[in-house]
C-alpha cells in the first residue's frame, strides 16, 4: 500500500468514525485508551485529520510520520504499520497548527492540532 493511500485510508476511517475512545481498548491501568487511528506526527507535534476541504497546499516542509496503530485488540488486519509521507505548508496557517500530508501536493490532506 503506498504512503498516500495509507494516509488517505486512515483519514477516511477517522472521518467516518471520529477520533473517539474505544470502549474495548484499555490502558494498563484499566482506563479507556484513545484511538490512535489518523494520528500524524511532524516536528514533535501530533495532528489529526480535518474535515475542512478548502485549503491550499504550499511548499514541502519535510517528512511526517504516520505512527503504527493497533487500537483494535485481537484484530491483526486492523493494525496499521508505521509509514512516512510528505508534510506541506498550508497557506495562511502556521505549521504549529496545521499541515497537509501526502506523497504529492495534489494528494495531500489537511491535518490539524486538536
mmCIF file of C-alpha atoms in Angstrom:
data_model
loop_
_atom_site.group_PDB
_atom_site.id
_atom_site.type_symbol
_atom_site.label_atom_id
_atom_site.label_comp_id
_atom_site.label_asym_id
_atom_site.label_seq_id
_atom_site.Cartn_x
_atom_site.Cartn_y
_atom_site.Cartn_z
ATOM 1 C CA UNK A 1 0.000 0.000 0.000
ATOM 2 C CA UNK A 2 1.507 3.390 -0.930
ATOM 3 C CA UNK A 3 2.008 6.013 1.756
ATOM 4 C CA UNK A 4 -0.584 8.313 0.179
ATOM 5 C CA UNK A 5 -3.136 5.512 0.077
ATOM 6 C CA UNK A 6 -2.326 4.611 3.699
ATOM 7 C CA UNK A 7 -2.760 8.211 4.876
ATOM 8 C CA UNK A 8 -5.996 8.589 2.900
ATOM 9 C CA UNK A 9 -7.332 5.300 4.271
ATOM 10 C CA UNK A 10 -6.563 6.300 7.845
ATOM 11 C CA UNK A 11 -8.034 9.783 7.281
ATOM 12 C CA UNK A 12 -11.220 8.341 5.799
ATOM 13 C CA UNK A 13 -11.558 5.903 8.683
ATOM 14 C CA UNK A 14 -11.231 8.684 11.236
ATOM 15 C CA UNK A 15 -13.644 10.895 9.315
ATOM 16 C CA UNK A 16 -16.183 8.072 9.249
ATOM 17 C CA UNK A 17 -15.989 7.088 12.908
ATOM 18 C CA UNK A 18 -14.371 10.111 14.522
ATOM 19 C CA UNK A 19 -11.491 10.094 16.957
ATOM 20 C CA UNK A 20 -13.200 8.541 19.946
ATOM 21 C CA UNK A 21 -12.429 6.466 22.944
ATOM 22 C CA UNK A 22 -12.868 2.807 22.137
ATOM 23 C CA UNK A 23 -14.713 1.141 24.989
ATOM 24 C CA UNK A 24 -12.897 -2.162 24.316
ATOM 25 C CA UNK A 25 -9.394 -0.687 24.299
ATOM 26 C CA UNK A 26 -7.944 -0.213 27.749
ATOM 27 C CA UNK A 27 -4.708 1.179 29.039
ATOM 28 C CA UNK A 28 -2.517 -0.656 31.558
ATOM 29 C CA UNK A 29 -4.417 0.992 34.443
ATOM 30 C CA UNK A 30 -7.794 -0.242 33.131
ATOM 31 C CA UNK A 31 -8.895 3.139 31.798
ATOM 32 C CA UNK A 32 -10.248 3.514 28.264
ATOM 33 C CA UNK A 33 -7.452 4.272 25.794
ATOM 34 C CA UNK A 34 -7.993 6.821 22.996
ATOM 35 C CA UNK A 35 -7.905 5.685 19.373
ATOM 36 C CA UNK A 36 -4.616 6.188 17.535
ATOM 37 C CA UNK A 37 -6.206 5.999 14.062
ATOM 38 C CA UNK A 38 -5.467 9.042 11.936
ATOM 39 C CA UNK A 39 -2.633 10.456 14.044
ATOM 40 C CA UNK A 40 0.196 12.051 12.053
ATOM 41 C CA UNK A 41 3.418 13.300 13.669
ATOM 42 C CA UNK A 42 5.529 16.142 12.320
ATOM 43 C CA UNK A 43 8.247 18.078 14.169
ATOM 44 C CA UNK A 44 7.277 16.556 17.529
ATOM 45 C CA UNK A 45 3.624 17.586 17.129
ATOM 46 C CA UNK A 46 0.647 15.247 16.722
ATOM 47 C CA UNK A 47 -2.045 16.122 14.179
ATOM 48 C CA UNK A 48 -5.457 14.625 13.426
ATOM 49 C CA UNK A 49 -7.360 14.636 10.115
ATOM 50 C CA UNK A 50 -9.577 17.635 9.465
ATOM 51 C CA UNK A 51 -12.937 17.664 7.741
ATOM 52 C CA UNK A 52 -12.094 21.016 6.113
ATOM 53 C CA UNK A 53 -11.761 20.708 2.342
ATOM 54 C CA UNK A 54 -10.989 24.334 1.472
ATOM 55 C CA UNK A 55 -7.222 24.786 1.866
ATOM 56 C CA UNK A 56 -4.242 25.490 -0.371
ATOM 57 C CA UNK A 57 -1.107 23.367 -0.164
ATOM 58 C CA UNK A 58 2.161 25.302 -0.003
ATOM 59 C CA UNK A 59 5.810 24.301 -0.044
ATOM 60 C CA UNK A 60 7.111 20.965 1.213
ATOM 61 C CA UNK A 61 8.250 21.253 4.824
ATOM 62 C CA UNK A 62 9.679 17.782 5.354
ATOM 63 C CA UNK A 63 8.587 14.282 6.213
ATOM 64 C CA UNK A 64 5.696 13.354 8.509
ATOM 65 C CA UNK A 65 5.265 10.021 10.267
ATOM 66 C CA UNK A 66 2.084 8.006 10.479
ATOM 67 C CA UNK A 67 2.808 6.012 13.653
ATOM 68 C CA UNK A 68 1.982 2.330 13.861
ATOM 69 C CA UNK A 69 -1.532 1.874 15.208
ATOM 70 C CA UNK A 70 -3.182 -1.230 16.612
ATOM 71 C CA UNK A 71 -6.100 0.050 18.668
ATOM 72 C CA UNK A 72 -8.312 -2.951 17.893
ATOM 73 C CA UNK A 73 -7.024 -5.741 20.148
ATOM 74 C CA UNK A 74 -7.267 -9.191 18.601
ATOM 75 C CA UNK A 75 -7.773 -7.905 15.029
ATOM 76 C CA UNK A 76 -4.390 -8.119 13.298
ATOM 77 C CA UNK A 77 -5.926 -6.953 9.994
ATOM 78 C CA UNK A 78 -6.872 -3.604 11.562
ATOM 79 C CA UNK A 79 -3.265 -2.841 12.548
ATOM 80 C CA UNK A 80 -1.601 -0.059 10.551
ATOM 81 C CA UNK A 81 2.214 -0.203 10.254
ATOM 82 C CA UNK A 82 4.340 2.922 10.680
ATOM 83 C CA UNK A 83 4.793 4.895 7.471
ATOM 84 C CA UNK A 84 6.180 8.223 6.298
ATOM 85 C CA UNK A 85 4.761 10.779 3.899
ATOM 86 C CA UNK A 86 5.390 14.360 2.820
ATOM 87 C CA UNK A 87 4.406 17.289 5.043
ATOM 88 C CA UNK A 88 3.414 20.520 3.295
ATOM 89 C CA UNK A 89 2.654 24.032 4.465
ATOM 90 C CA UNK A 90 -0.959 25.153 4.353
ATOM 91 C CA UNK A 91 -1.279 28.694 3.017
ATOM 92 C CA UNK A 92 -2.411 31.096 5.733
ATOM 93 C CA UNK A 93 -1.830 28.592 8.549
ATOM 94 C CA UNK A 94 1.046 28.191 10.983
ATOM 95 C CA UNK A 95 2.596 24.683 10.732
ATOM 96 C CA UNK A 96 2.297 24.506 14.527
ATOM 97 C CA UNK A 97 -1.494 24.434 13.937
ATOM 98 C CA UNK A 98 -1.954 22.625 10.603
ATOM 99 C CA UNK A 99 -0.079 20.931 7.761
ATOM 100 C CA UNK A 100 -1.101 18.980 4.691
ATOM 101 C CA UNK A 101 0.218 15.422 4.368
ATOM 102 C CA UNK A 102 0.567 13.149 1.363
ATOM 103 C CA UNK A 103 3.014 11.789 -1.184
ATOM 104 C CA UNK A 104 2.289 14.721 -3.524
ATOM 105 C CA UNK A 105 0.855 18.217 -3.005
ATOM 106 C CA UNK A 106 -2.160 17.307 -5.160
ATOM 107 C CA UNK A 107 -2.947 14.298 -2.968
ATOM 108 C CA UNK A 108 -2.263 15.955 0.381
ATOM 109 C CA UNK A 109 -4.918 16.004 3.095
ATOM 110 C CA UNK A 110 -5.293 18.584 5.867
ATOM 111 C CA UNK A 111 -4.360 17.592 9.417
ATOM 112 C CA UNK A 112 -4.637 19.876 12.430
ATOM 113 C CA UNK A 113 -3.557 20.068 16.061
ATOM 114 C CA UNK A 114 -6.543 19.331 18.304
#
